[in-house]
Coordinates of C-alpha atoms in Angstrom, one line a residue:
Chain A
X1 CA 105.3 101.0 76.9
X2 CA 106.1 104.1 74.9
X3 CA 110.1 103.4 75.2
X4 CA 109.2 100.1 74.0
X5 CA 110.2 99.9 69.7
X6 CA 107.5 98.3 67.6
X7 CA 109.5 95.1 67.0
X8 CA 109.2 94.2 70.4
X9 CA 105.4 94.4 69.9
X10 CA 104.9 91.5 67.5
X11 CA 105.7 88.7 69.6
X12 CA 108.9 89.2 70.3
X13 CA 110.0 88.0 66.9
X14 CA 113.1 90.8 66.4
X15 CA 115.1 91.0 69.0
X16 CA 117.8 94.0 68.6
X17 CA 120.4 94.9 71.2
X18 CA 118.2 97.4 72.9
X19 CA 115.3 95.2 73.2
X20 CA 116.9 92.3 75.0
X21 CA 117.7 94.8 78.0
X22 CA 114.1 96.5 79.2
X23 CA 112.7 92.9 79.8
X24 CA 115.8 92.2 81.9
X25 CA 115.5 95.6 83.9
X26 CA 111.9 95.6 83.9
X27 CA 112.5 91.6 85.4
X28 CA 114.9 92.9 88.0
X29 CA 112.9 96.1 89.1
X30 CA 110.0 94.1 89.4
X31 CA 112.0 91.7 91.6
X32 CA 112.9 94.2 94.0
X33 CA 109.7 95.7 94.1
X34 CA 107.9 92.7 94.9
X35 CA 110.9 92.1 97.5
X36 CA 110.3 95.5 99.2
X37 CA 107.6 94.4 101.7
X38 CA 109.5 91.6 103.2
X39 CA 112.4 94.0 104.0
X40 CA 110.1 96.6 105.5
X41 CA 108.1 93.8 107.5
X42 CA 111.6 92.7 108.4
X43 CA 112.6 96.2 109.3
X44 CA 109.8 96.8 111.0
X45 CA 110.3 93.4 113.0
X46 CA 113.2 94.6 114.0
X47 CA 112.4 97.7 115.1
X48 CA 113.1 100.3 112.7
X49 CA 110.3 102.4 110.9
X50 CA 108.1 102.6 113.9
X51 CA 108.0 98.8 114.8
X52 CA 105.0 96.4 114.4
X53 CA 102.5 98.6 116.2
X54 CA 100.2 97.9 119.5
X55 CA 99.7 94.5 118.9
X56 CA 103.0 92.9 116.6
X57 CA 102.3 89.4 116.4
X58 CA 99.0 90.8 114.4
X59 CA 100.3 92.9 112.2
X60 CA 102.8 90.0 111.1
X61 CA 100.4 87.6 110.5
X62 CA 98.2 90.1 108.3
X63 CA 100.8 92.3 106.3
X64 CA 102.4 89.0 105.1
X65 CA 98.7 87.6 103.7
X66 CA 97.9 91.0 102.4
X67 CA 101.4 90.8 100.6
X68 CA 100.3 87.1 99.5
X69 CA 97.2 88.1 97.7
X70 CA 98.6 90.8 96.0
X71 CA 101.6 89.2 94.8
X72 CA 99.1 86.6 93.8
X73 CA 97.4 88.9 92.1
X74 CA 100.1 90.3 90.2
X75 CA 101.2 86.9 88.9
X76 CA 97.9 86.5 87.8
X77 CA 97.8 90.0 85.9
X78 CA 100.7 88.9 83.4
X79 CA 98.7 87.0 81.0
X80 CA 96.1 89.1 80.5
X81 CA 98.5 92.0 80.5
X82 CA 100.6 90.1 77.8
X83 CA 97.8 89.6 75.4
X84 CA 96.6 93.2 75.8
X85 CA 100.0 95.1 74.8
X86 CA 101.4 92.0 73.1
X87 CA 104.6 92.0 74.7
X88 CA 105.5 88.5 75.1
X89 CA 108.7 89.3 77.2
X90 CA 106.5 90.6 80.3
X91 CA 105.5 86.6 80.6
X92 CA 108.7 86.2 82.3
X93 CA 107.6 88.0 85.2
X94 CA 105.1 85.3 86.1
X95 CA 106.6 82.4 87.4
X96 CA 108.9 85.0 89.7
X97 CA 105.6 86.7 90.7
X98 CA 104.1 83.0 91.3
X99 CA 107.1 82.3 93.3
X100 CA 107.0 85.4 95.5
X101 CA 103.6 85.1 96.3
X102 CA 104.3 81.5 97.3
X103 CA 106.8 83.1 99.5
X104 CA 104.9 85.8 101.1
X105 CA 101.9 83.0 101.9
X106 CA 104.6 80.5 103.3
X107 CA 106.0 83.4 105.5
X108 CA 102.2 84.1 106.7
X109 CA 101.1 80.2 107.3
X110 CA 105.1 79.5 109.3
X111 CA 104.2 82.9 111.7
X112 CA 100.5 81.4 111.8
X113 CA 101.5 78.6 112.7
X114 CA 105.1 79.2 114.8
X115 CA 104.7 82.5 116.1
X116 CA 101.1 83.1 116.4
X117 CA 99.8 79.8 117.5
X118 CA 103.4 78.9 118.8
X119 CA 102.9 75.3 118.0
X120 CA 100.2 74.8 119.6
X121 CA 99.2 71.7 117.8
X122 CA 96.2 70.9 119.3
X123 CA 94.9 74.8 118.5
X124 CA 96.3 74.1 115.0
X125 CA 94.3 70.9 114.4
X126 CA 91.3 72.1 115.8
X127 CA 91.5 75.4 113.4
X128 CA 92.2 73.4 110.2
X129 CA 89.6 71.0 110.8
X130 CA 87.0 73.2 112.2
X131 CA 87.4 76.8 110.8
X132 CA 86.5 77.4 107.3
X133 CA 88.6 80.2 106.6
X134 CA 91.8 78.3 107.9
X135 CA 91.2 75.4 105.6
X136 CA 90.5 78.3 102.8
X137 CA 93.8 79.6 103.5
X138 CA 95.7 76.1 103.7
X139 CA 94.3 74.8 100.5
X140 CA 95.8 77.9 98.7
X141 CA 98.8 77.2 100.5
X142 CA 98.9 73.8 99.4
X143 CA 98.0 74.7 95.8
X144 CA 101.2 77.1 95.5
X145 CA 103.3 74.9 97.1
X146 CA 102.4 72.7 94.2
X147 CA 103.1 74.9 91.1
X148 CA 106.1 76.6 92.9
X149 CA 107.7 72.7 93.2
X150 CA 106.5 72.6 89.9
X151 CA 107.8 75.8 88.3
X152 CA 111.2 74.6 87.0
X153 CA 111.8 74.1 83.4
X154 CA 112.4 70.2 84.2
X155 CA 109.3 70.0 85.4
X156 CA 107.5 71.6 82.6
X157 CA 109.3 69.4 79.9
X158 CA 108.0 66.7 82.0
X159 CA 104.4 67.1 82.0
X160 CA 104.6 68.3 79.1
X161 CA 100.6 69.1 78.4
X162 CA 99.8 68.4 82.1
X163 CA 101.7 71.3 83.5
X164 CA 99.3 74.1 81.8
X165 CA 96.7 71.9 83.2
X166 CA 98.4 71.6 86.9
X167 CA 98.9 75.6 86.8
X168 CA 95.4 76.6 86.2
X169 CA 94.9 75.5 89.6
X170 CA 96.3 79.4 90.3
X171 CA 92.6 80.4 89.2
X172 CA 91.3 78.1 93.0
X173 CA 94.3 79.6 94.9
X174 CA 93.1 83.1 93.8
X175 CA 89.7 82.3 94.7
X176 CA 90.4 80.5 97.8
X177 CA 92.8 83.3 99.2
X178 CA 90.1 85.9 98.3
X179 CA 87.5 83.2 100.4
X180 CA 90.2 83.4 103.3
X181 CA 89.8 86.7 103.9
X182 CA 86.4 87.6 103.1
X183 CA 85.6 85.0 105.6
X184 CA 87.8 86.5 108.4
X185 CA 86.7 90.0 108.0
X186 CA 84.2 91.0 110.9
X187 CA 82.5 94.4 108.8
X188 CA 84.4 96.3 106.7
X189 CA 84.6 94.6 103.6
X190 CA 86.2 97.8 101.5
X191 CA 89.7 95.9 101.6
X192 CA 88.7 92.4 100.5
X193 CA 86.0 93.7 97.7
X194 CA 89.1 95.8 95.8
X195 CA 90.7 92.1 96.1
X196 CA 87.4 90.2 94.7
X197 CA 86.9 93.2 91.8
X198 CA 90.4 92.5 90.9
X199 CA 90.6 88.6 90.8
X200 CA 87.0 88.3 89.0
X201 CA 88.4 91.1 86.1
X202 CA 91.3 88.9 85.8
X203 CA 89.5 85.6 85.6
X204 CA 86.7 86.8 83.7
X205 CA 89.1 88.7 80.8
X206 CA 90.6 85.0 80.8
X207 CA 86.8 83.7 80.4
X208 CA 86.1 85.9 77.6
X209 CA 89.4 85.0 75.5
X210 CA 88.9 81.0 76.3
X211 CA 85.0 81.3 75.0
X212 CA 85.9 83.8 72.0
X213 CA 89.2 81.9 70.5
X214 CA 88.7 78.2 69.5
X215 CA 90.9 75.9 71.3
X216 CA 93.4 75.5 68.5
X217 CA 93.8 79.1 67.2
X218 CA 95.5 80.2 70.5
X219 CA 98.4 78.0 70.5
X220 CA 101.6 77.9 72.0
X221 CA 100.1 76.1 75.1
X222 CA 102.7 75.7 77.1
X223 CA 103.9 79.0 76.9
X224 CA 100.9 81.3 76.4
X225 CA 98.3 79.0 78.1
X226 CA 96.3 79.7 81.2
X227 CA 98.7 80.3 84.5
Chain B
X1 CA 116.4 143.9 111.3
X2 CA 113.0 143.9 110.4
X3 CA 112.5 139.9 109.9
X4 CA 112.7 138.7 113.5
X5 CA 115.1 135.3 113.6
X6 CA 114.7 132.6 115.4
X7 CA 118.0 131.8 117.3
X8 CA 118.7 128.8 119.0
X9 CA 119.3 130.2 122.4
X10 CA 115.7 131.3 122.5
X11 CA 113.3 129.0 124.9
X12 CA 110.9 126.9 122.8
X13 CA 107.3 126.9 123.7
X14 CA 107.6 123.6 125.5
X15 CA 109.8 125.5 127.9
X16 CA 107.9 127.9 129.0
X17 CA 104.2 126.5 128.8
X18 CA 103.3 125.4 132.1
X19 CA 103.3 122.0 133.1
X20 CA 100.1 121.5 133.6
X21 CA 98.6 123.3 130.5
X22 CA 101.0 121.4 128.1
X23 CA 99.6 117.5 129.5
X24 CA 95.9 119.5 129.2
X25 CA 96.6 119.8 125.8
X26 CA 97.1 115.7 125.8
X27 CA 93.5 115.1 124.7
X28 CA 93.7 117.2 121.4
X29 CA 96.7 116.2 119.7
X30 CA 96.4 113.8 117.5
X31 CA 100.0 111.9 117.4
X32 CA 101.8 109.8 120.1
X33 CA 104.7 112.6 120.8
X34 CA 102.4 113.8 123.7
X35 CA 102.0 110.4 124.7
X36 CA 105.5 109.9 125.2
X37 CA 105.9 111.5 128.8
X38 CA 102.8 109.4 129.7
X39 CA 104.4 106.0 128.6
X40 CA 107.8 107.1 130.3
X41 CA 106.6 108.1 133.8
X42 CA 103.4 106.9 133.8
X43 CA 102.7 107.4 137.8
X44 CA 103.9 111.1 137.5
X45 CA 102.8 112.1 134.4
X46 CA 99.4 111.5 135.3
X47 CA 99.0 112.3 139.0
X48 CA 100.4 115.4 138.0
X49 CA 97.8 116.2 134.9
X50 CA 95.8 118.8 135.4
X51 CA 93.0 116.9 133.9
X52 CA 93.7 114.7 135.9
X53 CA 90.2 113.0 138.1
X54 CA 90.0 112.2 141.6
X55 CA 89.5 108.9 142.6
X56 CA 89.6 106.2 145.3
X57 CA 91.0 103.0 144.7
X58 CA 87.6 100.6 144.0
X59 CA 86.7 96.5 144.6
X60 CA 87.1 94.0 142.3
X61 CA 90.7 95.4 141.1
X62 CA 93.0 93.1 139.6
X63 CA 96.6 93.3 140.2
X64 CA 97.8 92.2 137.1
X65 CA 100.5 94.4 135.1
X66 CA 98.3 97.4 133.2
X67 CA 98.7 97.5 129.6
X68 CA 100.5 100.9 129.1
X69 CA 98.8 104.2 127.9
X70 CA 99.5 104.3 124.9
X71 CA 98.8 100.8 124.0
X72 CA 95.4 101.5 125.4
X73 CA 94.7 104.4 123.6
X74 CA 95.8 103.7 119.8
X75 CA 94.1 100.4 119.7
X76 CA 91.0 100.8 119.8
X77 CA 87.6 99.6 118.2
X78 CA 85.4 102.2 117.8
X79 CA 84.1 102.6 114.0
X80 CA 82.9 105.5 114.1
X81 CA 85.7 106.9 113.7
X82 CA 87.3 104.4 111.6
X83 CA 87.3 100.8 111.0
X84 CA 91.3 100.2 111.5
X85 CA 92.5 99.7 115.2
X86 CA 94.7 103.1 114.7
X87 CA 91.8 105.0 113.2
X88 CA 90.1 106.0 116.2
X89 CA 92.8 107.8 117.6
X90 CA 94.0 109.7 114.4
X91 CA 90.2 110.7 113.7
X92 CA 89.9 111.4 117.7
X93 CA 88.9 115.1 117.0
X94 CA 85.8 114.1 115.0
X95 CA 83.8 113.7 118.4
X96 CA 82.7 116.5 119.9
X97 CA 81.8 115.8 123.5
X98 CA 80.7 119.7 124.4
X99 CA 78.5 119.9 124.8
X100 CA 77.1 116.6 125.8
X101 CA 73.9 115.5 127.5
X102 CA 72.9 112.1 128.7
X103 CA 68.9 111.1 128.5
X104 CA 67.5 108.4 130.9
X105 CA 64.3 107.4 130.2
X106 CA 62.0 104.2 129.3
X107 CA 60.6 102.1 132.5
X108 CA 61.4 104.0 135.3
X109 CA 59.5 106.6 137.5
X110 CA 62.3 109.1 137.8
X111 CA 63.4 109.7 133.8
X112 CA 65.4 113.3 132.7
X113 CA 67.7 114.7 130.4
X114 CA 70.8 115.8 131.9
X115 CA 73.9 117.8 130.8
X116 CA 76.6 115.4 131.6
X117 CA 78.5 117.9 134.5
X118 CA 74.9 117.1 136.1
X119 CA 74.3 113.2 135.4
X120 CA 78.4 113.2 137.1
X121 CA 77.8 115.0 140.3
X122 CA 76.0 112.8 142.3
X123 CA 78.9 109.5 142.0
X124 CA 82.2 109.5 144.0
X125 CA 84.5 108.4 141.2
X126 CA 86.8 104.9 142.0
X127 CA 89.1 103.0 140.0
X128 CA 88.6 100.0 138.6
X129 CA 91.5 97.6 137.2
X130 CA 89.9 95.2 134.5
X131 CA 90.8 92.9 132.2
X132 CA 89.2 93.6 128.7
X133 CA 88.8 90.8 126.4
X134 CA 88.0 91.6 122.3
X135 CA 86.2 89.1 120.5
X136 CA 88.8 89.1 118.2
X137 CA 90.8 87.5 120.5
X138 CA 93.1 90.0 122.0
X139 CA 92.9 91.7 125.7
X140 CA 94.2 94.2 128.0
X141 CA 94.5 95.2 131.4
X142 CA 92.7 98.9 132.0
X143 CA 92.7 100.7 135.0
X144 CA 89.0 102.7 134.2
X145 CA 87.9 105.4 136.8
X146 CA 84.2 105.5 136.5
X147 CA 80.9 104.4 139.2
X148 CA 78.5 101.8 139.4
X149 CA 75.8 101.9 137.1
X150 CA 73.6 100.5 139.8
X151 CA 73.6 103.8 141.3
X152 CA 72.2 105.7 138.2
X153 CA 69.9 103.0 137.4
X154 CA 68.4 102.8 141.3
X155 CA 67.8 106.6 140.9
X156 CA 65.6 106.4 137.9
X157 CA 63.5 103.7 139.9
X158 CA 63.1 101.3 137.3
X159 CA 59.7 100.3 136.9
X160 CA 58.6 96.4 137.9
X161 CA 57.9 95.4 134.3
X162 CA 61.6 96.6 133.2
X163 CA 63.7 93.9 133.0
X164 CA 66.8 95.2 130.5
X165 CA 68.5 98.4 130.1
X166 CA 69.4 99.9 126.5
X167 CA 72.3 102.2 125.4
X168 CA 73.0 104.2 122.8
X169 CA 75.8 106.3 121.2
X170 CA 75.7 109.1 119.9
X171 CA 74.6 110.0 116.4
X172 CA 76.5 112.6 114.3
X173 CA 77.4 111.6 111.2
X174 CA 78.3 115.6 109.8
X175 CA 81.2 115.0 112.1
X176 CA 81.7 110.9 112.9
X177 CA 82.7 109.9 109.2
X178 CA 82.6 106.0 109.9
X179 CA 79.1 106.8 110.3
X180 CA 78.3 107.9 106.7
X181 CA 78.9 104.0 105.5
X182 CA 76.7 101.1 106.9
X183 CA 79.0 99.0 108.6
X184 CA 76.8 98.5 111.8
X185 CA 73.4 100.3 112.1
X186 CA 74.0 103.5 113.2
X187 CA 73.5 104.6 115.9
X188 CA 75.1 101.8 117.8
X189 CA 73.2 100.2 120.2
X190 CA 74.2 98.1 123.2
X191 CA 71.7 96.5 126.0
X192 CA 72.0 94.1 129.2
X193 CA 69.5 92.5 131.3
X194 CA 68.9 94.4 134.4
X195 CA 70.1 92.0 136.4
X196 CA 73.8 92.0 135.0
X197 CA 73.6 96.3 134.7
X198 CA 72.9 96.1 139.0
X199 CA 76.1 94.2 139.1
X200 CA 78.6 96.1 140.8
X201 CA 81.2 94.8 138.5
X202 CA 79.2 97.2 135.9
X203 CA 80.4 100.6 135.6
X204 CA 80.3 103.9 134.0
X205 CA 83.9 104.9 133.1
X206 CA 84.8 108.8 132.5
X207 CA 88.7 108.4 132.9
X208 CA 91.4 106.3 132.4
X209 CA 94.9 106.2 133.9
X210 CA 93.2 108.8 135.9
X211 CA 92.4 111.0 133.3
X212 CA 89.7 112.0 131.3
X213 CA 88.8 109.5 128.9
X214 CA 90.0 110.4 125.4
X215 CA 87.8 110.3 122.7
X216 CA 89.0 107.0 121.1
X217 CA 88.2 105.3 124.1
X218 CA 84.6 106.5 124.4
X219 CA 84.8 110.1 126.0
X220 CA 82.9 111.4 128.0
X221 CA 81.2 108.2 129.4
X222 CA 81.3 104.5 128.4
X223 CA 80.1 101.6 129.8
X224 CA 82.4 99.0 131.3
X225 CA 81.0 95.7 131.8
X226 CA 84.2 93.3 132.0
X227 CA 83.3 89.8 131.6
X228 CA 81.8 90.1 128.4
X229 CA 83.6 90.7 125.0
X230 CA 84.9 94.7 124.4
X231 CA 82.1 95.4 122.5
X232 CA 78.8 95.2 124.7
X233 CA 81.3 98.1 126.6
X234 CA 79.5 100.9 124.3
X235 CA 81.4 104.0 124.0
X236 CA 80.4 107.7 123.9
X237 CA 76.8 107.4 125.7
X238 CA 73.5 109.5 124.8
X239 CA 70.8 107.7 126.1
X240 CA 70.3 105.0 128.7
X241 CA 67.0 103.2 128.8
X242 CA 64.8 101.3 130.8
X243 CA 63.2 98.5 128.5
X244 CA 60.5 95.4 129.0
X245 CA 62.0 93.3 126.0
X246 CA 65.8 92.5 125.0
X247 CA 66.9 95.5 123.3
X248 CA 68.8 95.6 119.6
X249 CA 72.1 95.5 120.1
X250 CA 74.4 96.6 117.0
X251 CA 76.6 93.7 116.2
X252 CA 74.0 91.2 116.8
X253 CA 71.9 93.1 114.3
X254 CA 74.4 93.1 111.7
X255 CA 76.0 89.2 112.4
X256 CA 73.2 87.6 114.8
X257 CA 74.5 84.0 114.5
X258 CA 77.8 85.5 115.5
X259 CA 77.2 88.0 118.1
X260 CA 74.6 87.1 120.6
X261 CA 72.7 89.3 123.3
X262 CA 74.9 88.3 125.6
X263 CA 78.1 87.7 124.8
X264 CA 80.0 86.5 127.9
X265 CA 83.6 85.5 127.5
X266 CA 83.6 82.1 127.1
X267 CA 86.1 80.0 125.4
X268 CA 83.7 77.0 125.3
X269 CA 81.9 78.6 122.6
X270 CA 83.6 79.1 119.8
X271 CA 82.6 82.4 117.5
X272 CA 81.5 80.5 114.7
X273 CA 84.5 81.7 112.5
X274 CA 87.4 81.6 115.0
X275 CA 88.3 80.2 118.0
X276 CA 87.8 81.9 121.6
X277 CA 89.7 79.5 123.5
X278 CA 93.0 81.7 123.2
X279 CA 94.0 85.1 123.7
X280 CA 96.7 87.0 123.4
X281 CA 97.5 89.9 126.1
X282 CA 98.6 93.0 124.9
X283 CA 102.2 92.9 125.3
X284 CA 102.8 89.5 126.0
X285 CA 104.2 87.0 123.2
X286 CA 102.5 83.6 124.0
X287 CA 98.8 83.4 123.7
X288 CA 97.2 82.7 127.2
X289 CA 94.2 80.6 127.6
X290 CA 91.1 82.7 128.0
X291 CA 88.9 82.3 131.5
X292 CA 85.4 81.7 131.8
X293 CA 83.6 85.2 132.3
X294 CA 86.9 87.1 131.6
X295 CA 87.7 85.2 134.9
X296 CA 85.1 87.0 136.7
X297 CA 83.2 83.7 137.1
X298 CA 82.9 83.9 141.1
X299 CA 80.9 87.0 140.6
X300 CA 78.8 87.1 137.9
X301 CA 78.2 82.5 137.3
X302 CA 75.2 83.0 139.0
X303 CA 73.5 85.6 136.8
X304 CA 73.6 82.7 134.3
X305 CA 72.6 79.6 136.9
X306 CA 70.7 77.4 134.5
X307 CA 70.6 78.8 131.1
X308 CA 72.4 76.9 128.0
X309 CA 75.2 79.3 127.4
X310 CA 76.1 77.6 124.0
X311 CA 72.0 78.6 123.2
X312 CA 72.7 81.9 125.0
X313 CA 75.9 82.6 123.5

């Protein structure tokens, strides 16, 4: 933030020469970044940096959710983020976030699913009609599968109001994802509770705002609103 | 010169330590380098070790392909040294087996606190190929070396009234840091009915592969019983005791609608947050459909003639 001139802090209203490139940089280190666990789950699929470990088809199945809910996370850390240093060019990380985390948890549900279960249809039924944490995990699926169909530009001139409505639905993937694993953990709940702290401080900054600020002062909906 | 180099022609140490004194080492190191041999050249590696146990081949040994070494010995539950599956063997050193006693007492005429050189002496030692099955849904094929645990029970001459048998692990949380958080009740605490401790599919297990059991995997002396989920096998033993009433048993106590007193492999009975009517052997891609009993239904079925095993789960 320090590098960051002052303009940049109200609103983005001046934009210079120098200010139009750290929010591209900052979009394409962030990029790679959130990139960088599907090459080393790759690498490590293939081989390389000490393989997958006793017990591979495991590991696959829960690196790529771990990725999920913290790419989730992140996504869900730019609007809060953006209203507490005021840099309104950090919102463009979201939807690429959004999208990311959509990828990781449609990586994790297709090795569920193909690799794991191996098609097993009648094991894949049975677990997403009987196993609360499965249908946890599918709903969230489902949810993201939703806004990232939903995350073009076309799309959001077309619902116009809708679409900040549509995208809160992020809040019930976050919460349903943090469900998912909570409810598959057999003991050690150390992992999953640094998940829960960080999802509840995220919703509950957005709480705070939404009961502080009347409805009209905070404007811009479709572009500052909830998502 | 008064700095001594170190030139390349010079023998390193793995050149000149003996054989046998290097593999000894095999039990203290904490990586998988030392493994490596083991994995390699597993026959051997290990009937060369000079830890190495002597053994005769045992009953009840299934000829399925073993689930290597290593595999066996850096996945492992065991929380009190971690709550990962690669925790127990990086934390191995925080058990201290020496020196290490073993108290057998409750309802039985004979009771006594032995050092464990002494509770050992008495059993010939066999091997024992098992299949282990997690309830998490994952399983392995384990050559143990160990003895029946009929034979320790029969010589503390069990009292009429007792009608289960209660173990414990050890305690030590100044050196077992898993056991300085509450994840189970400490220290953990693992029973059977007397009938199904008799069976002479039950065993005590000191070695594996033919070695000495390393710590991860329960050293000095774990129970094996093999058609029940992993963890009624309790690791690391202190105390084995004769008891009128069902014992606490650790996971029960912390999950009771999950983990029952008995906990035989059966895919008919779903835990009630996953499915147990898959499995997937280590090493293998598909998922195999688990047996009844761990497939160890001809042997042990009748222990259970008439109970509801959905109620008795």
């Amino acid at each position: 933030m320090s590098r960051v001139s002052p303009a940049t802090r109200v609103r983005g209203v001046r934009r210079g020469a120098r200010d139009q490139r750290w929010p591209r940089v900052l979009w394409w280190v962030v990029l790679l970044v959130g990139l960088a666990p599907a090459l080393w789950l790759a690498g490590r699929t293939a081989g390389a940096f000490g393989g997958l470990g006793v017990n591979p088809i495991e590991t696959l199945v829960r690196d790529s959710g771990t990725y999920t809910i913290i790419l989730l996370l992140a996504a869900l850390a730019v609007t809060p983020l953006r209203r507490l240093t005021g840099l309104a060019p950090i919102l463009r990380l979201r939807r690429m976030l959004g999208l990311l985390a959509f990828g990781y948890a449609t990586a994790h549900f297709l090795i569920w699913l193909g690799v794991d279960l191996f098609f097993d249809w009648q094991l894949i039924i049975e677990d997403l009609t009987t196993r609360p944490f499965v249908m946890a995990g599918f709903a969230a699926w489902v949810i993201l599968l939703l806004l990232a169909a939903t995350s073009t530009r076309a799309a959001m001139t077309l619902l116009k109001r809708n679409w900040t409505r549509l995208h809160r639905l992020v809040y019930l993937a976050g919460i349903l994802g943090v469900v998912h694993i909570v409810w598959l953990t057999r003991a050690d709940y150390r992992e999953v509770t640094l998940y829960a702290l960080a999802l509840a401080t995220l919703l509950g900054m957005r709480l705070f705002w939404a009961l502080r600020t009347p409805r009209k002062a905070r404007g811009e909906p479709a572009r500052n609103g909830a998502g | 010169m008064l700095i001594r180099r170190h030139f390349r022609s010079e023998p390193r140490s793995s050149e000149i330590t003996p054989r046998e004194v290097y593999l000894a080492r095999r039990n203290f190191m904490r990586g998988g380098l030392a493994l490596g041999a083991g994995l390699l050249l597993p026959g051997l590696a290990h009937a060369q070790n000079g830890n190495g146990l002597s053994f005769s081949p045992g009953p009840f040994s299934t000829d399925e392909p073993k689930t290597p070494w290593e595999d066996v010995t850096t996945y492992n539950n065991f929380y009190e040294l971690g709550t990962g599956k690669s925790d127990p063997s990086r934390n191995a050193e925080m058990l201290r087996t020496e020196p290490w006693s073993v108290v057998v007492d409750g309802a039985c005429a004979n009771p006594g606190r032995y050092a464990l050189e002494d509770f050992l002496k008495p059993w010939a030692l066999e091997e024992r190929i098992y299949r282990l099955r997690c309830v998490e849904g994952w399983s392995m094929v384990i050559p143990w070396v160990g003895f029946e645990l009929n034979q320790v029970l029969k010589q503390a001459e069990p009292a009429g009234s007792a009608r289960y048998v209660a173990f414990e692990t050890i305690l030590d949380p100044e050196n077992l840091s898993g056991q300085r958080r509450p994840v189970l009740q400490w220290p953990y605490t693992e029973g059977l009915r007397l009938d199904e401790a008799m069976h002479p599919l039950t065993i005590l297990a000191v070695g594996l592969y033919g070695e000495e059991l390393p710590n991860q995997n329960g050293a000095p002396l774990r129970l094996v019983v093999p058609w029940k989920y992993g963890f009624k096998s309790i690791k690391s033993i202190v105390r084995i005791t004769l008891a009128e009433d069902e014992p606490p048993t650790a996971w029960n106590q912390a999950q009771p609608n999950e983990y029952g007193f008995y906990s035989n492999v059966n895919p008919e009975v779903a835990h009630p947050r996953w499915s147990q009517r898959t499995e997937r052997r280590i090493g293998e891609f598909r998922r195999r459909r688990t047996e009844m009993f761990n497939g160890y239904g001809d042997e042990v079925a009748d222990l259970y003639a008439g109970m509801d095993l959905k109620k008795f789960f």
